[in-house]
Coordinates of N, CA and C in Angstrom, one line a residue:
M1436 N 7.3 -1.1 29.4 CA 6.9 -1.1 28.0 C 6.3 0.3 27.6
A1437 N 6.7 0.8 26.4 CA 6.2 2.1 26.0 C 5.8 2.0 24.5
W1438 N 5.0 2.9 24.1 CA 4.5 2.9 22.7 C 4.6 4.3 22.1
P1439 N 5.8 4.7 21.7 CA 5.9 6.1 21.2 C 5.2 6.4 19.9
I1440 N 5.0 5.4 19.1 CA 4.3 5.7 17.8 C 3.1 4.8 17.7
Y1441 N 1.9 5.5 17.7 CA 0.6 4.8 17.8 C -0.2 5.2 16.5
V1442 N -0.6 4.2 15.8 CA -1.4 4.4 14.6 C -2.8 3.7 14.8
A1443 N -3.9 4.4 14.6 CA -5.2 3.9 14.8 C -5.9 3.7 13.5
L1444 N -6.5 2.5 13.3 CA -7.2 2.2 12.1 C -8.7 1.9 12.5
G1445 N -9.6 2.1 11.6 CA -10.9 1.6 12.0 C -12.1 2.4 11.4
D1446 N -13.3 2.1 12.0 CA -14.6 2.6 11.5 C -15.2 3.6 12.5
R1447 N -16.5 3.7 12.5 CA -17.2 4.7 13.3 C -17.0 4.5 14.8
L1448 N -16.6 3.4 15.3 CA -16.3 3.2 16.7 C -15.2 4.2 17.1
G1449 N -14.4 4.6 16.2 CA -13.2 5.5 16.5 C -13.6 6.9 16.4
A1450 N -14.7 7.3 15.9 CA -15.1 8.7 15.8 C -15.4 9.3 17.1
G1451 N -15.1 10.5 17.3 CA -15.3 11.2 18.6 C -16.8 11.5 18.8
P1452 N -17.1 12.2 19.9 CA -18.5 12.5 20.2 C -19.3 13.3 19.1
S1453 N -18.5 14.0 18.3 CA -19.2 14.8 17.3 C -19.3 14.0 16.0
G1454 N -18.8 12.7 16.0 CA -18.7 11.9 14.8 C -17.5 12.2 14.0
R1455 N -16.6 13.1 14.5 CA -15.3 13.4 13.8 C -14.2 13.2 14.8
H1456 N -13.0 13.1 14.3 CA -11.8 12.9 15.2 C -11.6 14.2 16.1
N1457 N -11.4 14.0 17.3 CA -11.0 15.1 18.2 C -10.2 14.6 19.4
D1458 N -9.8 15.5 20.3 CA -9.0 15.0 21.4 C -9.9 14.4 22.5
L1459 N -11.2 14.2 22.2 CA -12.0 13.5 23.2 C -12.3 12.0 22.8
D1460 N -11.8 11.6 21.6 CA -12.1 10.2 21.2 C -11.2 9.3 22.0
W1461 N -11.5 8.0 21.9 CA -10.8 7.0 22.8 C -9.4 6.8 22.3
H1462 N -9.1 7.0 21.0 CA -7.7 6.9 20.6 C -6.8 8.0 21.3
A1463 N -7.3 9.2 21.3 CA -6.5 10.3 21.9 C -6.4 10.1 23.4
R1464 N -7.5 9.7 24.0 CA -7.5 9.4 25.5 C -6.5 8.3 25.8
L1465 N -6.5 7.2 25.0 CA -5.6 6.1 25.2 C -4.1 6.6 25.1
A1466 N -3.8 7.4 24.1 CA -2.5 7.9 23.9 C -2.0 8.7 25.1
R1467 N -2.9 9.5 25.6 CA -2.6 10.3 26.8 C -2.4 9.5 28.0
T1468 N -3.3 8.5 28.2 CA -3.2 7.6 29.4 C -1.9 6.8 29.3
L1469 N -1.5 6.3 28.1 CA -0.3 5.5 28.0 C 0.9 6.3 28.3
A1470 N 0.9 7.6 27.8 CA 2.0 8.5 28.1 C 2.2 8.7 29.6
E1471 N 1.0 8.9 30.3 CA 1.1 9.2 31.7 C 1.6 7.9 32.5
R1472 N 1.1 6.8 32.1 CA 1.4 5.5 32.8 C 2.9 5.1 32.5
T1473 N 3.4 5.3 31.3 CA 4.7 4.9 31.0 C 5.8 6.0 31.2
G1474 N 5.4 7.2 31.3 CA 6.3 8.3 31.4 C 7.0 8.6 30.1
R1475 N 6.5 8.1 29.0 CA 7.1 8.4 27.7 C 6.0 8.8 26.7
P1476 N 6.3 9.7 25.8 CA 5.3 10.2 24.8 C 4.7 9.0 24.0
C1477 N 3.5 9.2 23.6 CA 2.7 8.3 22.7 C 2.1 9.1 21.7
A1478 N 2.7 9.3 20.5 CA 2.2 10.1 19.4 C 1.2 9.4 18.6
L1479 N 0.0 9.9 18.4 CA -1.1 9.2 17.7 C -1.2 9.8 16.3
T1480 N -1.3 8.8 15.4 CA -1.8 9.1 14.0 C -3.1 8.4 13.8
D1481 N -4.2 9.1 13.7 CA -5.5 8.5 13.6 C -6.0 8.4 12.1
L1482 N -6.0 7.3 11.6 CA -6.4 7.0 10.2 C -7.8 6.6 10.1
S1483 N -8.5 6.3 11.2 CA -9.8 5.7 11.2 C -10.8 6.7 10.5
A1484 N -11.9 6.2 10.0 CA -12.8 7.0 9.3 C -14.2 6.5 9.6
D1485 N -15.1 7.4 9.9 CA -16.5 7.1 10.1 C -17.1 6.4 8.9
R1486 N -17.8 5.3 9.1 CA -18.5 4.5 8.1 C -17.5 3.6 7.2
A1487 N -16.3 3.5 7.6 CA -15.4 2.6 6.9 C -15.7 1.2 7.1
T1488 N -15.7 0.4 6.0 CA -15.9 -1.0 6.0 C -14.5 -1.6 6.2
V1489 N -14.4 -2.9 6.4 CA -13.1 -3.6 6.5 C -12.4 -3.5 5.2
T1490 N -13.1 -3.6 4.1 CA -12.5 -3.5 2.8 C -11.9 -2.1 2.6
E1491 N -12.6 -1.0 3.0 CA -12.1 0.3 2.9 C -10.9 0.5 3.9
I1492 N -10.9 -0.1 5.0 CA -9.8 0.0 5.9 C -8.5 -0.6 5.2
I1493 N -8.7 -1.7 4.6 CA -7.6 -2.4 3.8 C -7.1 -1.5 2.7
D1494 N -8.1 -0.9 1.9 CA -7.7 -0.1 0.8 C -7.2 1.3 1.1
D1495 N -7.8 1.9 2.1 CA -7.6 3.4 2.3 C -6.7 3.7 3.5
Q1496 N -6.7 2.8 4.5 CA -5.9 3.1 5.7 C -4.7 2.3 5.9
F1497 N -4.8 1.0 5.6 CA -3.7 0.1 5.8 C -2.4 0.5 5.0
P1498 N -2.5 0.9 3.8 CA -1.2 1.3 3.0 C -0.4 2.3 3.7
A1499 N -1.0 3.2 4.5 CA -0.2 4.3 5.1 C 0.5 3.8 6.4
V1500 N 0.2 2.6 6.9 CA 0.8 2.2 8.2 C 2.2 1.9 8.2
P1501 N 2.7 1.0 7.2 CA 4.2 0.6 7.3 C 5.2 1.7 7.4
A1502 N 5.0 2.8 6.7 CA 5.9 3.9 6.6 C 6.0 4.6 8.0
R1503 N 5.0 4.5 8.8 CA 5.0 5.2 10.1 C 5.7 4.4 11.2
R1504 N 6.0 3.1 10.9 CA 6.8 2.2 11.8 C 6.2 2.2 13.2
P1505 N 4.9 1.9 13.3 CA 4.3 2.0 14.6 C 4.8 1.0 15.7
D1506 N 4.7 1.4 16.9 CA 4.9 0.5 18.1 C 3.6 -0.1 18.5
L1507 N 2.5 0.7 18.2 CA 1.2 0.3 18.6 C 0.2 0.5 17.5
I1508 N -0.7 -0.4 17.2 CA -1.7 -0.3 16.2 C -3.0 -0.7 16.8
S1509 N -4.1 0.1 16.7 CA -5.4 -0.3 17.1 C -6.3 -0.4 15.9
L1510 N -7.2 -1.4 16.0 CA -8.1 -1.7 14.9 C -9.5 -1.9 15.5
T1511 N -10.4 -1.0 15.0 CA -11.9 -1.3 15.3 C -12.6 -1.4 13.9
A1512 N -13.2 -2.6 13.8 CA -13.8 -2.9 12.5 C -15.1 -3.6 12.7
G1513 N -16.0 -3.5 11.7 CA -17.2 -4.3 11.7 C -18.5 -3.5 11.8
M1514 N -18.6 -2.4 12.4 CA -19.8 -1.7 12.7 C -20.5 -1.3 11.4
T1515 N -19.8 -0.8 10.4 CA -20.4 -0.5 9.1 C -20.7 -1.7 8.4
D1516 N -19.9 -2.7 8.4 CA -20.1 -3.9 7.7 C -21.4 -4.6 8.0
I1517 N -21.7 -4.7 9.3 CA -22.9 -5.4 9.8 C -24.2 -4.8 9.4
L1518 N -24.1 -3.5 9.0 CA -25.3 -2.8 8.6 C -25.5 -2.8 7.1
D1519 N -24.6 -3.4 6.4 CA -24.7 -3.6 4.9 C -25.7 -4.7 4.6
P1520 N -26.8 -4.4 3.8 CA -27.8 -5.4 3.5 C -27.1 -6.6 2.9
E1521 N -26.0 -6.5 2.2 CA -25.3 -7.6 1.6 C -24.2 -8.2 2.4
F1522 N -24.2 -8.0 3.7 CA -23.2 -8.5 4.7 C -23.1 -10.0 4.5
E1523 N -21.9 -10.5 4.4 CA -21.6 -11.9 4.3 C -20.5 -12.2 5.3
E1524 N -20.8 -13.1 6.3 CA -19.9 -13.4 7.3 C -18.6 -13.9 6.8
S1525 N -18.6 -14.8 5.8 CA -17.4 -15.4 5.2 C -16.5 -14.3 4.6
R1526 N -17.1 -13.4 3.9 CA -16.3 -12.3 3.3 C -15.7 -11.4 4.3
F1527 N -16.5 -11.0 5.4 CA -16.0 -10.2 6.5 C -14.9 -10.9 7.2
S1528 N -15.0 -12.2 7.5 CA -14.0 -12.9 8.2 C -12.7 -13.0 7.3
S1529 N -12.9 -13.2 6.0 CA -11.7 -13.3 5.1 C -10.9 -12.0 5.1
D1530 N -11.7 -10.9 4.9 CA -11.0 -9.6 4.9 C -10.4 -9.2 6.2
L1531 N -11.0 -9.6 7.3 CA -10.5 -9.4 8.6 C -9.2 -10.1 8.8
K1532 N -9.2 -11.4 8.4 CA -8.0 -12.2 8.5 C -6.8 -11.5 7.7
W1533 N -7.1 -11.1 6.5 CA -6.1 -10.4 5.7 C -5.5 -9.2 6.4
L1534 N -6.4 -8.4 7.0 CA -6.0 -7.2 7.7 C -5.1 -7.6 8.9
F1535 N -5.6 -8.5 9.7 CA -4.8 -8.9 10.9 C -3.4 -9.5 10.5
D1536 N -3.4 -10.3 9.4 CA -2.1 -10.9 8.9 C -1.2 -9.7 8.6
G1537 N -1.7 -8.7 7.9 CA -0.8 -7.6 7.5 C -0.3 -6.8 8.7
L1538 N -1.2 -6.5 9.6 CA -0.9 -5.7 10.8 C 0.1 -6.5 11.7
A1539 N -0.2 -7.7 11.9 CA 0.7 -8.5 12.8 C 2.1 -8.6 12.3
A1540 N 2.3 -8.6 11.0 CA 3.6 -8.7 10.4 C 4.5 -7.5 10.7
M1541 N 3.9 -6.4 11.2 CA 4.6 -5.2 11.5 C 5.3 -5.2 12.8
S1542 N 5.1 -6.3 13.6 CA 5.7 -6.4 14.9 C 5.4 -5.4 15.9
A1543 N 4.3 -4.7 15.8 CA 3.8 -3.7 16.8 C 2.9 -4.4 17.7
T1544 N 2.6 -3.8 18.9 CA 1.5 -4.3 19.7 C 0.2 -4.0 19.0
L1545 N -0.6 -5.0 18.9 CA -1.9 -4.9 18.1 C -3.0 -5.0 19.1
I1546 N -3.9 -4.0 19.1 CA -5.1 -4.0 20.0 C -6.4 -3.9 19.2
T1547 N -7.4 -4.5 19.6 CA -8.7 -4.5 18.9 C -9.8 -4.7 19.9
C1548 N -11.0 -4.6 19.4 CA -12.2 -4.9 20.3 C -13.3 -5.4 19.5
T1549 N -14.2 -6.2 20.2 CA -15.4 -6.6 19.6 C -16.4 -5.4 19.5
L1550 N -17.5 -5.6 18.9 CA -18.5 -4.6 18.8 C -19.4 -4.6 20.0
P1551 N -19.8 -3.4 20.5 CA -20.8 -3.4 21.6 C -22.1 -3.8 21.1
D1552 N -22.9 -4.3 22.0 CA -24.3 -4.8 21.6 C -25.2 -3.6 21.6
I1553 N -25.3 -2.8 20.5 CA -26.1 -1.6 20.4 C -27.1 -1.7 19.3
A1554 N -27.5 -2.9 18.9 CA -28.5 -3.0 17.8 C -29.7 -2.2 18.1
E1555 N -30.2 -2.2 19.3 CA -31.4 -1.5 19.7 C -31.3 0.0 19.6
R1556 N -30.0 0.5 19.6 CA -29.8 2.0 19.5 C -29.7 2.5 18.1
L1557 N -29.6 1.6 17.1 CA -29.4 2.0 15.7 C -30.8 2.4 15.1
H1558 N -30.7 3.2 14.1 CA -31.9 3.7 13.4 C -32.3 2.7 12.4
I1559 N -32.9 1.6 12.9 CA -33.4 0.5 12.0 C -34.7 0.0 12.5
P1560 N -35.5 -0.5 11.7 CA -36.8 -1.0 12.1 C -36.6 -2.1 13.2
S1561 N -37.5 -2.1 14.2 CA -37.4 -3.0 15.3 C -37.4 -4.5 14.9
V1562 N -38.0 -4.8 13.8 CA -38.0 -6.2 13.3 C -36.6 -6.6 12.8
L1563 N -35.7 -5.7 12.5 CA -34.4 -6.0 12.1 C -33.4 -6.2 13.2
V1564 N -33.8 -5.7 14.5 CA -32.8 -5.7 15.6 C -32.3 -7.1 15.8
P1565 N -33.0 -8.2 15.9 CA -32.4 -9.5 16.1 C -31.4 -9.9 15.1
M1566 N -31.7 -9.6 13.8 CA -30.7 -9.9 12.8 C -29.4 -9.2 13.0
V1567 N -29.5 -7.9 13.3 CA -28.3 -7.1 13.5 C -27.6 -7.6 14.7
Q1568 N -28.3 -7.9 15.8 CA -27.6 -8.5 17.0 C -26.8 -9.8 16.6
D1569 N -27.4 -10.6 15.8 CA -26.8 -11.8 15.4 C -25.5 -11.5 14.6
R1570 N -25.6 -10.5 13.7 CA -24.4 -10.1 12.9 C -23.3 -9.5 13.8
V1571 N -23.7 -8.7 14.9 CA -22.7 -8.2 15.8 C -22.0 -9.4 16.5
R1572 N -22.8 -10.4 16.9 CA -22.2 -11.5 17.6 C -21.3 -12.3 16.7
L1573 N -21.7 -12.5 15.4 CA -20.8 -13.2 14.4 C -19.5 -12.4 14.2
A1574 N -19.7 -11.1 14.0 CA -18.5 -10.2 13.8 C -17.6 -10.3 15.0
G1575 N -18.1 -10.3 16.2 CA -17.4 -10.4 17.4 C -16.6 -11.8 17.5
E1576 N -17.2 -12.8 17.1 CA -16.6 -14.1 17.1 C -15.4 -14.1 16.1
A1577 N -15.5 -13.5 15.0 CA -14.4 -13.4 14.0 C -13.3 -12.5 14.6
I1578 N -13.6 -11.4 15.2 CA -12.6 -10.5 15.8 C -11.9 -11.2 16.9
R1579 N -12.6 -11.9 17.8 CA -11.9 -12.7 18.9 C -11.0 -13.7 18.3
A1580 N -11.4 -14.4 17.3 CA -10.6 -15.5 16.7 C -9.3 -15.0 16.1
E1581 N -9.5 -13.9 15.3 CA -8.3 -13.3 14.7 C -7.3 -12.7 15.7
A1582 N -7.9 -12.0 16.7 CA -7.1 -11.5 17.8 C -6.3 -12.6 18.5
A1583 N -6.9 -13.7 18.8 CA -6.2 -14.8 19.4 C -5.2 -15.4 18.5
A1584 N -5.5 -15.5 17.2 CA -4.5 -16.2 16.3 C -3.3 -15.3 16.0
H1585 N -3.5 -14.0 16.2 CA -2.4 -13.1 15.9 C -1.7 -12.4 17.2
G1586 N -2.1 -12.9 18.3 CA -1.5 -12.4 19.6 C -1.9 -10.9 19.9
A1587 N -3.1 -10.5 19.4 CA -3.6 -9.2 19.6 C -4.3 -9.1 21.0
L1588 N -4.2 -8.0 21.6 CA -5.0 -7.7 22.8 C -6.4 -7.3 22.4
C1589 N -7.4 -7.9 23.1 CA -8.8 -7.6 22.6 C -9.7 -7.3 23.8
V1590 N -10.3 -6.1 23.7 CA -11.3 -5.7 24.7 C -12.6 -6.2 24.2
D1591 N -13.3 -7.0 25.0 CA -14.5 -7.6 24.6 C -15.7 -6.6 24.9
A1592 N -15.9 -5.7 24.0 CA -16.9 -4.6 24.2 C -18.3 -5.2 24.2
W1593 N -18.5 -6.4 23.6 CA -19.8 -7.1 23.6 C -20.2 -7.4 25.0
A1594 N -19.2 -7.8 25.8 CA -19.5 -8.3 27.2 C -19.1 -7.3 28.2
L1595 N -18.5 -6.2 27.8 CA -18.0 -5.2 28.8 C -19.1 -4.5 29.6
P1596 N -19.0 -4.6 30.9 CA -20.1 -4.0 31.7 C -20.2 -2.5 31.4
G1597 N -21.4 -2.1 31.2 CA -21.7 -0.7 30.9 C -21.5 -0.2 29.5
M1598 N -20.9 -1.1 28.6 CA -20.7 -0.6 27.3 C -21.9 -0.4 26.5
A1599 N -23.0 -1.1 26.8 CA -24.2 -1.0 26.1 C -25.2 0.1 26.7
D1600 N -24.7 0.7 27.8 CA -25.5 1.7 28.5 C -25.8 2.9 27.7
P1601 N -27.0 3.3 27.4 CA -27.3 4.4 26.6 C -26.6 5.7 27.0
A1602 N -26.2 5.8 28.3 CA -25.5 7.0 28.8 C -24.1 7.1 28.2
N1603 N -23.6 6.1 27.5 CA -22.3 6.1 26.9 C -22.4 6.5 25.4
Y1604 N -23.5 6.9 24.9 CA -23.7 7.2 23.5 C -24.3 8.5 23.3
S1605 N -23.9 9.1 22.1 CA -24.4 10.4 21.8 C -25.8 10.4 21.3
E1606 N -26.4 11.5 21.1 CA -27.8 11.6 20.7 C -28.1 10.9 19.4
D1607 N -27.0 10.9 18.5 CA -27.2 10.2 17.2 C -27.2 8.7 17.3
R1608 N -27.0 8.2 18.5 CA -27.1 6.8 18.8 C -25.9 5.9 18.6
P1609 N -25.4 5.7 17.4 CA -24.3 4.8 17.3 C -22.9 5.2 17.8
H1610 N -22.7 6.6 17.8 CA -21.4 7.1 18.2 C -21.3 7.1 19.8
L1611 N -20.2 6.8 20.3 CA -19.9 6.9 21.7 C -19.8 8.4 22.0
N1612 N -20.2 8.8 23.2 CA -20.0 10.1 23.7 C -18.7 10.2 24.6
S1613 N -18.4 11.3 25.2 CA -17.2 11.4 26.0 C -17.1 10.3 27.1
R1614 N -18.1 10.0 27.7 CA -18.1 8.9 28.8 C -17.8 7.6 28.1
G1615 N -18.4 7.3 27.0 CA -18.2 6.0 26.3 C -16.8 5.9 25.8
H1616 N -16.2 7.0 25.3 CA -14.8 7.0 24.8 C -13.9 6.7 26.0
Q1617 N -14.2 7.4 27.1 CA -13.3 7.2 28.3 C -13.4 5.7 28.8
L1618 N -14.5 5.1 28.8 CA -14.7 3.7 29.2 C -13.8 2.8 28.3
L1619 N -13.9 3.0 27.0 CA -13.1 2.2 26.1 C -11.6 2.4 26.3
A1620 N -11.2 3.7 26.3 CA -9.8 4.0 26.5 C -9.3 3.4 27.8
D1621 N -10.0 3.5 28.9 CA -9.6 3.0 30.2 C -9.4 1.5 30.1
N1622 N -10.3 0.8 29.4 CA -10.2 -0.7 29.4 C -9.0 -1.1 28.5
F1623 N -8.8 -0.4 27.4 CA -7.6 -0.7 26.6 C -6.3 -0.5 27.5
A1624 N -6.2 0.7 28.1 CA -5.1 1.0 28.9 C -4.8 0.0 30.0
D1625 N -5.9 -0.4 30.7 CA -5.8 -1.4 31.8 C -5.3 -2.8 31.2
L1626 N -5.8 -3.1 30.0 CA -5.4 -4.4 29.4 C -3.9 -4.3 29.0
M1627 N -3.4 -3.2 28.6 CA -2.0 -3.0 28.2 C -1.0 -2.9 29.3
T1628 N -1.5 -2.2 30.4 CA -0.5 -1.9 31.4 C -0.8 -2.5 32.7
G1629 N -1.9 -3.2 32.8 CA -2.4 -3.8 34.1 C -1.6 -4.9 34.7

């Protein structure tokens, strides 16, 4: 199996160590690893945007996907949504379902992940940490359910050993650093080619 055309959609989990796209982020690392393991090029188009909500992914990123005719699509969503004071699980789940329905219809390999348990690393009052952890858990349940319903491969970052380790995050806290991006890329590659 090979994935010559790879399109990445998502939120801040996709941003590189600087908070911007670069060749150190997990999307780029995954594309390189897949090319090495399959012996075929894997060209990445990264549409993900820091702080994108699921609604913004639908409105701003999704429309550009069909014309690229991808063989592989990755989706990371929810990190920005769970920090919204007006977060509603039902609305998040409904938007997520719409997005998975649309992406699955493109007949590409679809990969996604749950959110890592990093509530204690966010710049929020400690009294809000339990609420945010609960939202991360609820978002993860919705992501797992949609992945299963649509045949998507899902890395469970919530339960992934080492994913919550502070050593995997940059000084600004919510963004992965190089080590964290490598961990995520390796787990996706192993799931796809293992």
